[in-house]
């Protein structure tokens, strides 16, 4: 199978397309023919070695953590009826070395991790969901302990995680404020955010002073940088900060009487199924997409690293996506 791999950490030139053996599913696994792979900031951070001390790794590394595709083979302990299902998944297995990724034609993973994709999503949209939506869900609910009626501030609201977090927080009954560039205010407001604040100059401080004079209950930080310390001052006493983009200043948090933590999303099939149900009902909508070919992975990483991506970049892997989608959705409806 073709795959995009790296043999060492470094710049874009370390990525190369290579033929690798097609994986064989274990007893409790399924083999997925990948239609689309999502591109996330974690991908280029892994490529550059910035996460080497966070995750164990094993070269060659096939990059990519989320995908959509069709189950084409199952292990001995998996129901044969799952063959043909069109699924999406966050494919990083907790506790295992980073090595097997989704920038490839096939991936084998535990059957429970592969959730039938909502029938109302295109394969490209399905691939854009797992990692961002699970990150948002776990940041707000698992780590953030969001309660209905609370005020939440989401930085980077126009990005893949931020755009899902706005919708998930609204569904939880929160008042949602978000930080985004002026060009993206119409977009984040269309998702239902109660107010959008520009991050430039004094606009953020002035906006928060007006919209949340006593501070916010929860800050979900998707940007990092100065938010890792300064963002703590946006919280009311007893407030919580959850960041996905760096290490927060926990000493300052203690001095201010708030809490701060960093999270990295983990695969959770039950949560992904709940997200799938909300997508199927139209309660959540997928982020805007920029679709690129797998061969254009260098450009995709450059755009992701530059920031300010509205929504999500996805890489097209399969050639017969439309056929896979039709067959897979029919099988998913029949077998789920």
PDB file of C-alpha atoms in Angstrom, residues 79-231:
ATOM      1  CA  UNK A  79     -18.590 -10.066  13.351  1.00  0.00           C
ATOM      2  CA  UNK A  80     -18.276 -10.603   9.570  1.00  0.00           C
ATOM      3  CA  UNK A  81     -21.301  -8.318   9.158  1.00  0.00           C
ATOM      4  CA  UNK A  82     -19.000  -5.350   9.807  1.00  0.00           C
ATOM      5  CA  UNK A  83     -17.357  -5.827   6.404  1.00  0.00           C
ATOM      6  CA  UNK A  84     -18.594  -3.074   4.098  1.00  0.00           C
ATOM      7  CA  UNK A  85     -19.453  -0.569   6.824  1.00  0.00           C
ATOM      8  CA  UNK A  86     -18.342   2.994   6.136  1.00  0.00           C
ATOM      9  CA  UNK A  87     -16.755   4.204   9.345  1.00  0.00           C
ATOM     10  CA  UNK A  88     -14.780   7.024  10.871  1.00  0.00           C
ATOM     11  CA  UNK A  89     -12.262   6.800  13.688  1.00  0.00           C
ATOM     12  CA  UNK A  90      -9.660   8.514  15.789  1.00  0.00           C
ATOM     13  CA  UNK A  91      -6.958   5.964  15.104  1.00  0.00           C
ATOM     14  CA  UNK A  92      -4.301   6.660  17.750  1.00  0.00           C
ATOM     15  CA  UNK A  93      -4.183   3.769  20.191  1.00  0.00           C
ATOM     16  CA  UNK A  94      -3.391   5.037  23.675  1.00  0.00           C
ATOM     17  CA  UNK A  95      -0.204   3.606  25.139  1.00  0.00           C
ATOM     18  CA  UNK A  96       1.202   2.335  21.848  1.00  0.00           C
ATOM     19  CA  UNK A  97       4.092   3.986  19.992  1.00  0.00           C
ATOM     20  CA  UNK A  98       3.261   6.525  17.320  1.00  0.00           C
ATOM     21  CA  UNK A  99       3.910   4.623  14.105  1.00  0.00           C
ATOM     22  CA  UNK A 100       0.801   3.423  12.296  1.00  0.00           C
ATOM     23  CA  UNK A 101      -1.109   6.397  10.907  1.00  0.00           C
ATOM     24  CA  UNK A 102      -3.826   7.350   8.468  1.00  0.00           C
ATOM     25  CA  UNK A 103      -1.845   8.941   5.619  1.00  0.00           C
ATOM     26  CA  UNK A 104      -2.060   5.521   3.988  1.00  0.00           C
ATOM     27  CA  UNK A 105      -4.366   3.358   1.923  1.00  0.00           C
ATOM     28  CA  UNK A 106      -5.141   0.980   4.803  1.00  0.00           C
ATOM     29  CA  UNK A 107      -5.046   0.867   8.580  1.00  0.00           C
ATOM     30  CA  UNK A 108      -5.828  -1.917  11.064  1.00  0.00           C
ATOM     31  CA  UNK A 109      -7.212  -0.989  14.461  1.00  0.00           C
ATOM     32  CA  UNK A 110      -9.426  -2.385  17.235  1.00  0.00           C
ATOM     33  CA  UNK A 111     -12.956  -2.896  15.938  1.00  0.00           C
ATOM     34  CA  UNK A 112     -14.508  -0.866  18.763  1.00  0.00           C
ATOM     35  CA  UNK A 113     -12.657   2.259  17.621  1.00  0.00           C
ATOM     36  CA  UNK A 114     -14.368   2.245  14.209  1.00  0.00           C
ATOM     37  CA  UNK A 115     -17.788   3.912  14.456  1.00  0.00           C
ATOM     38  CA  UNK A 116     -20.305   3.847  11.595  1.00  0.00           C
ATOM     39  CA  UNK A 117     -20.185   7.298  10.001  1.00  0.00           C
ATOM     40  CA  UNK A 118     -23.405   9.345   9.913  1.00  0.00           C
ATOM     41  CA  UNK A 119     -25.196   8.792   6.612  1.00  0.00           C
ATOM     42  CA  UNK A 120     -25.603  12.526   6.028  1.00  0.00           C
ATOM     43  CA  UNK A 121     -21.839  13.142   5.855  1.00  0.00           C
ATOM     44  CA  UNK A 122     -19.602  12.995   2.794  1.00  0.00           C
ATOM     45  CA  UNK A 123     -16.469  10.867   3.388  1.00  0.00           C
ATOM     46  CA  UNK A 124     -14.336  14.019   3.481  1.00  0.00           C
ATOM     47  CA  UNK A 125     -16.554  15.483   6.206  1.00  0.00           C
ATOM     48  CA  UNK A 126     -16.433  12.245   8.180  1.00  0.00           C
ATOM     49  CA  UNK A 127     -12.627  12.275   8.157  1.00  0.00           C
ATOM     50  CA  UNK A 128     -12.629  15.815   9.544  1.00  0.00           C
ATOM     51  CA  UNK A 129     -14.574  14.907  12.678  1.00  0.00           C
ATOM     52  CA  UNK A 130     -12.955  12.347  15.028  1.00  0.00           C
ATOM     53  CA  UNK A 131      -9.896  14.067  16.510  1.00  0.00           C
ATOM     54  CA  UNK A 132     -11.271  17.649  16.633  1.00  0.00           C
ATOM     55  CA  UNK A 133     -14.667  16.620  17.978  1.00  0.00           C
ATOM     56  CA  UNK A 134     -13.259  14.248  20.601  1.00  0.00           C
ATOM     57  CA  UNK A 135     -10.760  16.900  21.658  1.00  0.00           C
ATOM     58  CA  UNK A 136     -13.559  19.429  22.050  1.00  0.00           C
ATOM     59  CA  UNK A 137     -15.801  16.945  23.866  1.00  0.00           C
ATOM     60  CA  UNK A 138     -13.106  15.861  26.305  1.00  0.00           C
ATOM     61  CA  UNK A 139     -11.892  19.432  26.829  1.00  0.00           C
ATOM     62  CA  UNK A 140     -15.364  20.661  27.690  1.00  0.00           C
ATOM     63  CA  UNK A 141     -16.909  17.663  29.423  1.00  0.00           C
ATOM     64  CA  UNK A 142     -14.249  15.253  30.683  1.00  0.00           C
ATOM     65  CA  UNK A 143     -11.613  17.773  31.776  1.00  0.00           C
ATOM     66  CA  UNK A 144     -13.642  20.984  31.857  1.00  0.00           C
ATOM     67  CA  UNK A 145     -16.689  19.578  33.670  1.00  0.00           C
ATOM     68  CA  UNK A 146     -18.902  22.085  31.877  1.00  0.00           C
ATOM     69  CA  UNK A 147     -22.286  22.707  33.515  1.00  0.00           C
ATOM     70  CA  UNK A 148     -25.376  24.117  31.822  1.00  0.00           C
ATOM     71  CA  UNK A 149     -25.687  27.851  32.375  1.00  0.00           C
ATOM     72  CA  UNK A 150     -21.946  28.463  32.686  1.00  0.00           C
ATOM     73  CA  UNK A 151     -20.012  30.867  30.466  1.00  0.00           C
ATOM     74  CA  UNK A 152     -17.258  29.294  28.379  1.00  0.00           C
ATOM     75  CA  UNK A 153     -14.603  31.107  26.360  1.00  0.00           C
ATOM     76  CA  UNK A 154     -13.141  29.235  23.374  1.00  0.00           C
ATOM     77  CA  UNK A 155      -9.990  30.559  21.718  1.00  0.00           C
ATOM     78  CA  UNK A 156      -9.374  29.682  18.072  1.00  0.00           C
ATOM     79  CA  UNK A 157     -13.091  29.324  17.482  1.00  0.00           C
ATOM     80  CA  UNK A 158     -12.814  29.096  13.693  1.00  0.00           C
ATOM     81  CA  UNK A 159     -10.457  26.104  13.702  1.00  0.00           C
ATOM     82  CA  UNK A 160     -11.290  22.416  13.605  1.00  0.00           C
ATOM     83  CA  UNK A 161     -11.450  21.942  17.385  1.00  0.00           C
ATOM     84  CA  UNK A 162     -12.849  25.386  18.130  1.00  0.00           C
ATOM     85  CA  UNK A 163     -15.709  25.146  15.636  1.00  0.00           C
ATOM     86  CA  UNK A 164     -16.793  21.805  17.109  1.00  0.00           C
ATOM     87  CA  UNK A 165     -16.351  23.079  20.668  1.00  0.00           C
ATOM     88  CA  UNK A 166     -18.687  26.024  20.059  1.00  0.00           C
ATOM     89  CA  UNK A 167     -21.454  23.643  19.007  1.00  0.00           C
ATOM     90  CA  UNK A 168     -20.836  21.064  21.734  1.00  0.00           C
ATOM     91  CA  UNK A 169     -20.815  23.758  24.425  1.00  0.00           C
ATOM     92  CA  UNK A 170     -24.077  25.194  23.093  1.00  0.00           C
ATOM     93  CA  UNK A 171     -25.638  21.740  23.141  1.00  0.00           C
ATOM     94  CA  UNK A 172     -24.585  21.473  26.803  1.00  0.00           C
ATOM     95  CA  UNK A 173     -26.498  24.657  27.594  1.00  0.00           C
ATOM     96  CA  UNK A 174     -23.539  26.991  28.019  1.00  0.00           C
ATOM     97  CA  UNK A 175     -23.181  30.645  27.131  1.00  0.00           C
ATOM     98  CA  UNK A 176     -20.444  30.627  24.511  1.00  0.00           C
ATOM     99  CA  UNK A 177     -17.937  33.383  23.842  1.00  0.00           C
ATOM    100  CA  UNK A 178     -15.206  32.820  21.312  1.00  0.00           C
ATOM    101  CA  UNK A 179     -12.012  34.459  20.120  1.00  0.00           C
ATOM    102  CA  UNK A 180     -11.428  34.649  16.379  1.00  0.00           C
ATOM    103  CA  UNK A 181     -10.122  37.023  13.736  1.00  0.00           C
ATOM    104  CA  UNK A 182     -12.564  39.614  12.436  1.00  0.00           C
ATOM    105  CA  UNK A 183     -12.710  37.754   9.110  1.00  0.00           C
ATOM    106  CA  UNK A 184     -14.083  34.708  10.934  1.00  0.00           C
ATOM    107  CA  UNK A 185     -16.632  36.421  13.175  1.00  0.00           C
ATOM    108  CA  UNK A 186     -19.539  35.776  10.817  1.00  0.00           C
ATOM    109  CA  UNK A 187     -18.578  32.109  10.649  1.00  0.00           C
ATOM    110  CA  UNK A 188     -18.337  31.491  14.410  1.00  0.00           C
ATOM    111  CA  UNK A 189     -21.541  33.430  15.011  1.00  0.00           C
ATOM    112  CA  UNK A 190     -23.266  31.259  12.400  1.00  0.00           C
ATOM    113  CA  UNK A 191     -22.346  28.248  14.546  1.00  0.00           C
ATOM    114  CA  UNK A 192     -24.310  29.784  17.408  1.00  0.00           C
ATOM    115  CA  UNK A 193     -21.662  31.524  19.492  1.00  0.00           C
ATOM    116  CA  UNK A 194     -23.269  34.244  21.582  1.00  0.00           C
ATOM    117  CA  UNK A 195     -20.419  36.668  20.908  1.00  0.00           C
ATOM    118  CA  UNK A 196     -17.150  36.758  18.973  1.00  0.00           C
ATOM    119  CA  UNK A 197     -14.159  38.790  20.139  1.00  0.00           C
ATOM    120  CA  UNK A 198     -11.193  39.891  18.063  1.00  0.00           C
ATOM    121  CA  UNK A 199      -7.815  38.895  19.506  1.00  0.00           C
ATOM    122  CA  UNK A 200      -5.946  41.921  18.178  1.00  0.00           C
ATOM    123  CA  UNK A 201      -4.782  44.848  20.317  1.00  0.00           C
ATOM    124  CA  UNK A 202      -6.989  45.598  23.319  1.00  0.00           C
ATOM    125  CA  UNK A 203     -10.123  44.137  21.709  1.00  0.00           C
ATOM    126  CA  UNK A 204      -9.980  40.901  23.729  1.00  0.00           C
ATOM    127  CA  UNK A 205      -9.574  42.533  27.131  1.00  0.00           C
ATOM    128  CA  UNK A 206     -12.197  45.163  26.313  1.00  0.00           C
ATOM    129  CA  UNK A 207     -14.616  42.565  24.985  1.00  0.00           C
ATOM    130  CA  UNK A 208     -14.303  40.315  28.006  1.00  0.00           C
ATOM    131  CA  UNK A 209     -14.691  43.256  30.358  1.00  0.00           C
ATOM    132  CA  UNK A 210     -18.005  44.019  28.682  1.00  0.00           C
ATOM    133  CA  UNK A 211     -19.303  40.500  28.053  1.00  0.00           C
ATOM    134  CA  UNK A 212     -18.052  38.740  31.197  1.00  0.00           C
ATOM    135  CA  UNK A 213     -17.098  41.372  33.784  1.00  0.00           C
ATOM    136  CA  UNK A 214     -16.777  38.725  36.520  1.00  0.00           C
ATOM    137  CA  UNK A 215     -14.774  36.363  34.315  1.00  0.00           C
ATOM    138  CA  UNK A 216     -15.711  33.102  32.623  1.00  0.00           C
ATOM    139  CA  UNK A 217     -16.265  29.709  34.230  1.00  0.00           C
ATOM    140  CA  UNK A 218     -14.290  27.734  31.670  1.00  0.00           C
ATOM    141  CA  UNK A 219     -11.609  28.611  29.132  1.00  0.00           C
ATOM    142  CA  UNK A 220     -10.964  26.060  26.389  1.00  0.00           C
ATOM    143  CA  UNK A 221      -7.720  27.184  24.792  1.00  0.00           C
ATOM    144  CA  UNK A 222      -6.999  25.938  21.277  1.00  0.00           C
ATOM    145  CA  UNK A 223      -4.184  28.392  20.520  1.00  0.00           C
ATOM    146  CA  UNK A 224      -1.560  28.407  23.274  1.00  0.00           C
ATOM    147  CA  UNK A 225       1.051  31.152  23.424  1.00  0.00           C
ATOM    148  CA  UNK A 226       0.154  33.991  25.772  1.00  0.00           C
ATOM    149  CA  UNK A 227      -3.174  32.349  26.582  1.00  0.00           C
ATOM    150  CA  UNK A 228      -1.302  29.753  28.680  1.00  0.00           C
ATOM    151  CA  UNK A 229      -0.663  32.402  31.331  1.00  0.00           C
ATOM    152  CA  UNK A 230      -2.693  35.488  30.499  1.00  0.00           C
ATOM    153  CA  UNK A 231      -5.782  33.403  29.818  1.00  0.00           C
TER     154      UNK A 231
END
